[in-house]
Amino acid sequence: MSHQFYSIECIIPPHIQNNIAEKGTPEQRKKVMGSISQSAAIRAQRVLLTETKALVEPVTVGGKQRNIFNLNFGSNLPGILARSEGAPPTGDPAVDEAYEGAGATYDLYQQEYQRESIDGKGMRLDSTVHYMKGYDNAFWNGRQMVYGDGDEDLPEPQRIFNRFTIALDIIGHELTHGVTQFEAGLVYRDQSGALNESFSDVFGSLVKQRQRNQTAAEADWIIGEGLLSPNINGIGIRSMKAPGTAYNDPLLGKDPQPAHMSDYKTIDYDNGGVHINSGIPNHAFYATAMEMGGYAWQKAGQIWYVTLRDRLTSTSVFADAAQQTYLVAGNLFGGGSLEQQAVRAGWQAVGIQIDAGDSGGNGGGTGGDTGSGGGTTSPGCSTALVQLLDNVKALIENRSR
Amino acid sequence: MKISYRRTGGFAGMLISHSFDTDTLPKTDAEELVKLVSAADFFALPSKITATGADQFQYTLTVETAEQQHTLEVGETSAPENLRPLLEKLRLLARGKPDL
C-alpha cells in the first residue's frame, strides 16, 4: 500500500542533515534535523556544485582511459606521458603498476557498481609516477593520482619505504579520493576526514580482494602490503581486520589506529587524525563483510558505495555513515534482512549503535514495514518530498535560463 | 639559523618533526639550507598556504635568524615553486627521524 511511497520519501532521511549540526548540542541537532526542506535545498546545491566541479575537470573521455606520466623525480605535474590506454607494458614497474592498478580500480567501479570512472562521467584517469626524490608518499591532488618511489635514493639496508605503486590497494585508495570528491565531498578533517580516508581504504582493499578473487574470510585486509622494506617490522600501513597492528618498529613506532570508539583519538596533527581514526569505520566495514560472508565487494561494497554516492554530505560523521549504511542495506536487501542486520552488527563491533526504529525497508519483504510502523515516521516527510521536487524543478529552470 | 620542521599527513599519516641548527649541521648542508631559505624568499611568504586533495603532506616550518623569525604552514602541492627545493632538502634531512 503506502509502503513503497514511504520508502521513496525517505530517500532523504532526517539524518542527512547532520552536516548543519555537526558541532551543535543534541538539542540543536534535533532542531536542525527537523527541517527537511533545508536538507533538500542543500542537496540541490550540492548537485549543482558537483556538476560545476565536473565542468572544470579538464578531460572527460568516456570508457576506460588511462594516462601514466613520468616525472623523473621532478615536481612539476604531470610530467612526460609514459603509457596511454592500450599501449603495451613499458618495463618500468612504477608506470606499469600505476596503469594496471588504475584499470583494476576502474573495473571494480564500472563492473560492480556501474560507475563510469572517478566523476561517473568517464573522466580520464591520470597518474604520475617517480614524483620527486626520496618521496615516501602517494596522494590525490584534486585532479590526478601521484606516486613517489619511497627511499629509492638510499642504499637498500637504509630503506624504510618501497615505491608506492607496489600495493594495488594504494592505487584504489587514491582513485577513491577522487570518487569521494565528486560524491559526498567529505571534508578532509576530523570525523568527516576519517570517513573520507576509510572509504578510500575500503574500496582500495576491495580492488585487491576482487583481483585476487578472495572472500572476506580469505582476504588479509591489509592496506599497503609490501610498501614497508624488509628492514621494517610491519606487514603494511593499516589493518582493517585488526587496526593498530600493521607495524611496530623502532624507527616507525607502532601503528596508532584505534578499532573502537572508546579509543577514538583527539589529535592536533594529520587534519585531526584522519589516517588514524579511520581505523574505526574501517573495522566496521570489515566486521560487516565478515558477518555477511562471501565476496566483500558484492553486498557490503554495494551498500558502502551507494551510501557514499547518495547519502553522505561534506560534514557527515561516523554516526551518519552508520545510520545511512543501515538504511541503504534496508533499501537494497529489505528491512530486517540479514544484510541489514550485518551492517548493524558491524557498527556495533566498533561501539556505534544504530537507531533501528527506521529500517528503511522497501516494503518487499515481511520486514519491509518496520520503518513505516516505527515511531520515527515524520508527518513532514511527504511535504519534504514535495519541497525537494520543487527545489529540483527550480534548479533546472534556473540552469536552463 | 635555526629551522624547525614538522611534516604531517600523507598516505601513511605519520608525523615527522626535527629541528636543525646551521651551527651544528655539516657545513655543506648548512650552506645549502641558508641558500634555499633565501631562494624561497621565506620571510616574505604568508603564514598559511593550504592545498586541496587528499593524502598530501603538510609542512610546518619555522625559520629563525638573529634578525627575524617566520612560521609557514603549507600543503604539498600549494607550495610555491621556489620553496619546493627547501622542502625537499628538509624532508630528506629529516627522513628516518619520526616523532614517536
XYZ file of C-alpha atoms in Angstrom:
501
model
C 0.000 0.000 0.000
C 1.798 3.065 1.222
C 4.979 1.126 1.804
C 6.616 1.975 -1.461
C 5.696 5.605 -1.209
C 7.189 5.700 2.256
C 10.451 4.302 1.079
C 10.655 6.895 -1.688
C 10.078 9.821 0.615
C 12.747 8.521 2.926
C 15.415 8.684 0.263
C 16.270 11.857 2.152
C 16.149 10.895 5.788
C 16.495 13.435 8.589
C 19.961 12.182 9.489
C 21.467 13.609 6.349
C 21.021 16.977 7.909
C 23.791 16.375 10.378
C 26.087 18.399 8.171
C 24.493 21.549 9.535
C 24.516 20.361 13.082
C 27.843 18.592 13.415
C 29.073 20.796 16.177
C 25.741 21.526 17.801
C 24.340 20.334 21.082
C 21.929 17.378 20.937
C 19.063 19.878 21.152
C 20.406 21.963 18.282
C 20.940 18.853 16.224
C 17.375 17.771 16.801
C 16.106 21.164 15.752
C 18.066 21.224 12.529
C 17.200 17.637 11.767
C 13.539 18.559 11.925
C 13.856 20.845 8.967
C 13.884 18.617 5.964
C 13.374 21.405 3.461
C 16.835 22.711 4.353
C 18.250 19.314 3.585
C 16.630 19.303 0.181
C 17.999 22.745 -0.583
C 21.476 21.748 0.449
C 21.278 18.627 -1.578
C 20.135 20.526 -4.661
C 23.014 22.934 -4.146
C 25.417 20.034 -3.893
C 24.160 18.629 -7.182
C 24.952 21.983 -8.730
C 28.389 22.109 -7.099
C 29.214 18.612 -8.230
C 28.269 19.464 -11.775
C 30.325 22.645 -11.635
C 33.303 20.620 -10.455
C 32.780 18.249 -13.338
C 32.722 21.153 -15.766
C 36.139 22.386 -14.691
C 37.669 18.933 -14.975
C 39.902 19.024 -17.999
C 39.382 15.703 -19.674
C 36.203 13.624 -19.847
C 36.540 10.944 -22.453
C 34.213 8.053 -21.637
C 35.251 4.430 -21.281
C 38.490 3.360 -19.612
C 41.175 5.905 -20.473
C 44.416 5.818 -18.529
C 47.429 8.065 -18.913
C 50.581 7.455 -16.901
C 53.116 10.271 -16.714
C 56.736 10.070 -15.609
C 58.216 12.994 -13.674
C 61.741 11.575 -13.442
C 61.987 12.771 -9.806
C 60.861 16.332 -10.546
C 57.815 18.087 -9.061
C 56.006 19.864 -11.908
C 52.889 17.794 -12.539
C 52.004 15.925 -14.579
C 55.311 15.095 -16.348
C 56.007 13.266 -19.601
C 53.462 10.771 -20.947
C 54.907 7.280 -20.483
C 51.954 4.982 -21.217
C 48.489 5.695 -22.551
C 45.399 3.496 -22.872
C 46.005 0.352 -24.855
C 49.790 0.776 -25.040
C 51.948 -2.238 -24.152
C 53.863 -2.517 -20.844
C 56.887 -0.222 -20.594
C 59.064 -2.401 -18.348
C 59.139 0.386 -15.727
C 57.371 -1.231 -12.741
C 56.003 2.073 -11.395
C 54.491 3.034 -14.756
C 53.015 -0.417 -15.344
C 51.686 -0.849 -11.798
C 50.005 2.572 -11.942
C 48.440 1.599 -15.280
C 47.227 -1.841 -14.197
C 46.088 -0.597 -10.799
C 44.031 2.244 -12.263
C 42.495 -0.321 -14.617
C 41.580 -2.734 -11.839
C 40.034 0.118 -9.856
C 38.074 1.379 -12.855
C 36.810 -2.178 -13.424
C 35.579 -2.573 -9.840
C 33.564 0.642 -10.036
C 32.315 0.016 -13.565
C 31.525 -3.694 -13.428
C 30.241 -3.947 -9.856
C 28.678 -0.534 -9.275
C 28.034 0.689 -12.860
C 30.100 3.809 -12.208
C 31.956 5.371 -15.139
C 35.305 6.466 -13.704
C 36.067 8.963 -10.936
C 33.390 11.502 -11.798
C 30.793 8.999 -13.002
C 31.092 10.532 -16.467
C 34.162 8.864 -17.869
C 36.856 11.212 -16.576
C 40.320 10.273 -17.814
C 42.463 8.577 -15.185
C 45.752 10.459 -14.977
C 48.595 9.247 -12.786
C 52.143 10.479 -12.295
C 54.982 8.247 -11.093
C 58.569 8.986 -9.994
C 57.421 12.145 -8.197
C 60.421 13.877 -6.571
C 63.445 12.248 -4.995
C 63.144 10.012 -1.921
C 59.427 10.749 -1.809
C 57.654 8.481 0.656
C 54.058 9.179 -0.272
C 51.189 8.862 -2.731
C 48.414 11.422 -2.996
C 45.407 12.746 -4.886
C 45.796 16.427 -5.827
C 42.157 17.005 -6.744
C 42.692 16.020 -10.387
C 45.086 13.092 -10.567
C 46.988 10.385 -8.682
C 50.651 10.968 -7.763
C 53.159 8.343 -6.590
C 56.634 8.600 -5.094
C 59.288 5.894 -5.124
C 59.841 5.764 -1.364
C 63.521 5.570 -0.462
C 64.828 4.677 -3.918
C 67.804 7.010 -3.431
C 69.108 5.241 -0.315
C 71.167 2.028 -0.109
C 68.838 -0.935 0.477
C 69.787 -1.547 4.135
C 68.689 2.010 4.975
C 65.358 1.973 3.200
C 62.028 2.259 5.040
C 59.612 2.537 2.088
C 59.374 0.826 -1.268
C 57.690 2.510 -4.247
C 54.068 3.478 -3.577
C 52.636 1.757 -6.644
C 53.725 -1.591 -5.197
C 50.375 -2.186 -3.462
C 47.221 -2.297 -5.595
C 45.083 -1.064 -2.695
C 47.089 2.188 -2.522
C 46.120 2.877 -6.128
C 42.457 2.078 -5.401
C 42.737 4.258 -2.288
C 43.983 7.317 -4.202
C 41.451 6.943 -7.002
C 38.638 6.630 -4.473
C 39.613 10.032 -3.045
C 38.552 11.299 -6.461
C 35.225 9.475 -6.280
C 34.575 10.897 -2.805
C 35.404 14.394 -4.057
C 32.700 14.091 -6.706
C 30.127 12.458 -4.417
C 29.845 13.019 -0.656
C 32.669 15.584 -0.762
C 33.633 14.650 2.794
C 35.673 17.492 4.322
C 39.220 16.311 4.968
C 39.291 16.951 8.700
C 38.224 15.179 11.903
C 35.425 12.588 11.554
C 34.340 13.525 8.025
C 38.006 13.320 7.012
C 38.439 9.956 8.715
C 35.370 8.735 6.793
C 36.937 10.074 3.587
C 40.071 8.072 4.414
C 38.068 4.997 5.343
C 36.111 4.911 2.085
C 39.462 5.037 0.292
C 40.782 2.111 2.321
C 37.541 0.157 1.865
C 37.467 0.392 -1.920
C 41.256 0.105 -2.166
C 41.037 -3.185 -0.301
C 38.067 -4.317 -2.403
C 40.017 -3.732 -5.627
C 42.723 -6.025 -4.263
C 40.296 -8.665 -2.970
C 38.450 -8.735 -6.280
C 41.641 -9.079 -8.290
C 42.714 -11.973 -6.051
C 39.220 -13.469 -6.097
C 39.207 -13.647 -2.286
C 36.215 -13.873 0.008
C 36.051 -11.656 3.084
C 37.368 -14.537 5.155
C 40.273 -15.214 2.776
C 41.402 -11.582 2.411
C 44.223 -10.146 4.541
C 42.554 -6.674 4.855
C 45.997 -5.067 4.940
C 46.432 -1.633 3.385
C 49.832 -1.042 1.821
C 51.112 -4.602 1.890
C 54.689 -4.695 0.578
C 55.196 -0.952 0.986
C 57.491 -1.292 4.000
C 61.010 -2.541 3.241
C 62.331 -5.764 4.812
C 64.237 -3.551 7.305
C 60.966 -2.628 8.990
C 58.880 -4.771 11.299
C 55.455 -4.473 9.708
C 53.146 -6.076 7.169
C 51.679 -2.828 5.843
C 50.433 0.613 6.854
C 46.968 -0.245 8.195
C 44.961 -3.326 9.060
C 41.187 -3.222 8.636
C 40.893 -6.570 10.364
C 42.922 -5.530 13.394
C 43.557 -1.754 13.372
C 46.662 -0.839 15.365
C 48.645 -3.974 14.465
C 50.040 -3.275 10.965
C 53.526 -2.288 12.149
C 55.586 -1.989 15.309
C 59.116 -0.847 14.698
C 61.838 1.156 16.490
C 62.060 3.563 13.518
C 58.361 3.974 12.769
C 56.844 3.392 16.167
C 53.589 1.489 16.480
C 50.538 1.606 14.211
C 48.352 4.166 16.076
C 44.938 3.184 14.685
C 42.030 2.568 17.063
C 39.470 -0.168 16.322
C 36.745 1.077 18.651
C 35.060 4.380 19.551
C 36.304 4.042 23.115
C 39.845 4.519 21.730
C 38.981 7.445 19.409
C 41.923 9.849 19.365
C 41.708 13.615 19.535
C 44.921 14.828 17.941
C 46.281 18.085 16.586
C 48.053 16.747 13.503
C 47.098 14.871 10.319
C 43.965 17.054 9.995
C 42.703 15.765 13.303
C 43.962 12.244 12.728
C 42.142 11.381 9.510
C 44.549 8.481 8.855
C 44.296 7.327 12.450
C 40.625 7.352 13.446
C 39.749 5.851 10.050
C 40.566 2.570 11.790
C 37.109 2.696 13.390
C 34.948 2.832 10.225
C 37.483 0.554 8.515
C 36.903 -2.104 11.117
C 33.133 -1.603 10.939
C 33.268 -2.424 7.230
C 35.449 -5.462 7.880
C 33.075 -6.708 10.601
C 30.049 -6.152 8.338
C 31.656 -8.010 5.426
C 32.676 -10.907 7.666
C 29.164 -11.110 9.063
C 27.740 -11.298 5.536
C 30.343 -13.724 4.213
C 31.191 -14.197 0.539
C 32.869 -11.556 -1.592
C 33.007 -8.263 0.274
C 32.726 -6.079 -2.843
C 29.328 -7.537 -3.695
C 26.906 -6.789 -0.885
C 28.889 -4.811 1.712
C 30.744 -2.897 -1.012
C 27.494 -2.089 -2.794
C 25.957 -0.729 0.417
C 29.018 1.417 1.184
C 29.175 2.659 -2.414
C 25.525 3.740 -2.551
C 25.946 5.433 0.831
C 28.971 7.387 -0.401
C 27.221 8.317 -3.636
C 23.740 9.210 -2.380
C 23.579 9.572 1.357
C 26.537 11.349 2.905
C 27.342 15.050 2.782
C 30.539 17.016 3.277
C 30.325 17.101 7.072
C 28.885 13.654 7.807
C 30.276 11.936 10.893
C 30.666 8.263 11.860
C 27.135 8.031 13.260
C 25.730 9.291 9.945
C 27.697 6.705 7.997
C 26.413 4.007 10.351
C 22.787 5.081 10.091
C 22.925 5.582 6.325
C 24.636 2.291 5.523
C 21.935 0.657 7.634
C 19.146 2.404 5.718
C 20.761 1.667 2.356
C 21.071 -2.001 3.325
C 17.337 -1.921 4.083
C 16.575 -0.378 0.711
C 18.774 -2.771 -1.228
C 18.112 -6.011 0.635
C 14.955 -5.380 2.632
C 14.202 -4.035 6.084
C 15.284 -6.541 8.703
C 17.227 -8.568 6.119
C 20.337 -10.484 7.141
C 22.386 -7.897 5.230
C 20.861 -5.073 7.220
C 21.453 -6.912 10.458
C 25.081 -7.451 9.420
C 25.551 -3.699 8.934
C 24.146 -3.085 12.388
C 26.423 -5.708 13.900
C 29.412 -4.271 12.018
C 28.998 -0.810 13.546
C 28.153 -2.292 16.910
C 31.546 -4.025 16.842
C 33.228 -0.606 16.909
C 30.925 0.869 19.531
C 28.463 2.711 17.285
C 24.814 1.881 17.940
C 22.281 2.304 15.159
C 18.805 3.570 15.852
C 16.800 0.679 14.432
C 13.472 2.500 14.586
C 13.610 3.181 10.863
C 14.929 0.215 8.942
C 14.492 1.832 5.536
C 12.966 -1.299 4.067
C 11.450 -1.196 0.609
C 8.300 -2.981 1.624
C 9.088 -6.004 -0.470
C 9.589 -8.448 2.368
C 7.851 -9.272 5.578
C 10.162 -6.973 7.495
C 9.697 -4.194 4.995
C 7.214 -2.231 7.005
C 9.270 -1.897 10.149
C 10.097 1.635 9.104
C 6.607 2.857 8.488
C 5.387 1.232 11.636
C 8.077 2.822 13.777
C 7.716 5.881 15.900
C 10.154 7.887 13.781
C 7.737 8.436 10.928
C 7.643 12.154 10.376
C 4.422 13.796 9.262
C 6.641 16.238 7.361
C 8.164 13.508 5.254
C 5.854 13.773 2.269
C 5.974 17.569 2.486
C 9.736 17.257 2.266
C 9.495 15.226 -0.905
C 7.282 17.845 -2.493
C 9.747 20.535 -1.431
C 12.634 18.550 -2.822
C 10.905 18.176 -6.163
C 10.144 21.897 -6.161
C 13.777 22.685 -5.465
C 14.991 20.412 -8.232
C 12.471 21.934 -10.607
C 13.613 25.444 -9.686
C 17.207 24.397 -10.121
C 16.570 23.018 -13.589
C 14.658 26.165 -14.553
C 17.451 28.398 -13.277
C 20.079 26.495 -15.150
C 18.245 26.488 -18.437
C 17.837 30.273 -18.371
C 69.946 29.967 11.574
C 67.512 27.572 13.211
C 64.829 25.675 11.332
C 62.092 23.650 12.925
C 60.415 21.214 10.554
C 57.221 19.270 11.039
C 55.546 17.060 8.451
C 52.110 15.516 8.984
C 49.575 13.727 6.812
C 50.460 11.670 3.788
C 49.060 8.265 2.879
C 50.722 6.688 5.914
C 49.663 9.514 8.245
C 52.990 9.508 10.082
C 54.282 12.515 11.992
C 57.894 13.576 11.462
C 59.455 16.565 13.156
C 63.011 17.720 13.572
C 64.993 20.843 14.401
C 68.067 21.959 12.513
C 70.750 24.436 13.517
C 73.174 25.628 10.859
C 75.845 25.980 13.575
C 75.837 22.247 14.196
C 74.948 20.815 10.754
C 77.676 19.662 8.364
C 78.971 22.722 6.503
C 77.609 21.738 3.068
C 74.098 21.113 4.444
C 74.188 24.350 6.453
C 75.249 26.429 3.465
C 72.663 24.826 1.228
C 69.863 25.481 3.714
C 70.802 29.161 4.029
C 70.759 29.441 0.225
C 67.411 27.629 -0.114
C 65.738 29.791 2.559
C 66.899 32.855 0.669
C 65.829 31.444 -2.729
C 62.362 30.727 -1.310
C 62.108 34.339 -0.059
C 60.848 32.589 3.044
C 60.250 35.611 5.274
C 58.007 37.185 2.646
C 55.716 34.161 2.413
C 52.307 34.142 4.141
C 51.786 32.072 7.255
C 49.417 29.557 5.695
C 49.027 28.160 2.161
C 46.513 25.312 2.051
C 46.178 22.620 -0.601
C 43.156 20.647 -1.802
C 43.011 16.904 -2.494
C 43.915 14.122 -0.073
C 46.945 12.360 1.397
C 49.145 15.365 0.753
C 51.959 16.130 3.174
C 51.502 19.270 5.225
C 54.631 21.021 6.362
C 55.063 23.492 9.193
C 58.361 25.359 9.022
C 59.759 27.933 11.410
C 62.950 29.696 10.373
C 64.752 31.830 12.922
C 67.737 34.099 12.363
C 69.279 36.787 14.568
C 67.052 39.357 12.884
C 63.765 37.665 12.142
C 61.519 34.679 12.596
C 58.647 33.323 10.487
C 56.371 30.286 10.575
C 54.704 28.823 7.497
C 52.142 26.061 7.152
C 51.996 24.730 3.613
C 50.447 21.791 1.735
C 52.485 19.719 -0.702
C 51.069 20.984 -3.991
C 50.308 24.508 -2.808
C 53.991 25.239 -2.144
C 55.375 27.968 -4.413
C 57.897 26.564 -6.870
C 60.864 28.360 -5.309
C 60.011 26.880 -1.895
C 59.976 23.250 -3.082
C 63.770 22.716 -3.065
C 63.872 23.781 0.611
C 61.023 21.406 1.496
C 62.735 18.574 -0.351
C 66.084 19.216 1.368
C 64.445 19.263 4.823
C 62.343 16.215 4.017
C 65.435 14.243 3.075
C 67.427 15.511 6.077
C 64.595 14.555 8.456
C 63.980 11.164 6.894
C 64.103 8.317 9.354
C 63.620 10.699 12.296
C 59.946 10.214 13.183
C 58.441 11.921 16.185
C 57.460 8.915 18.253
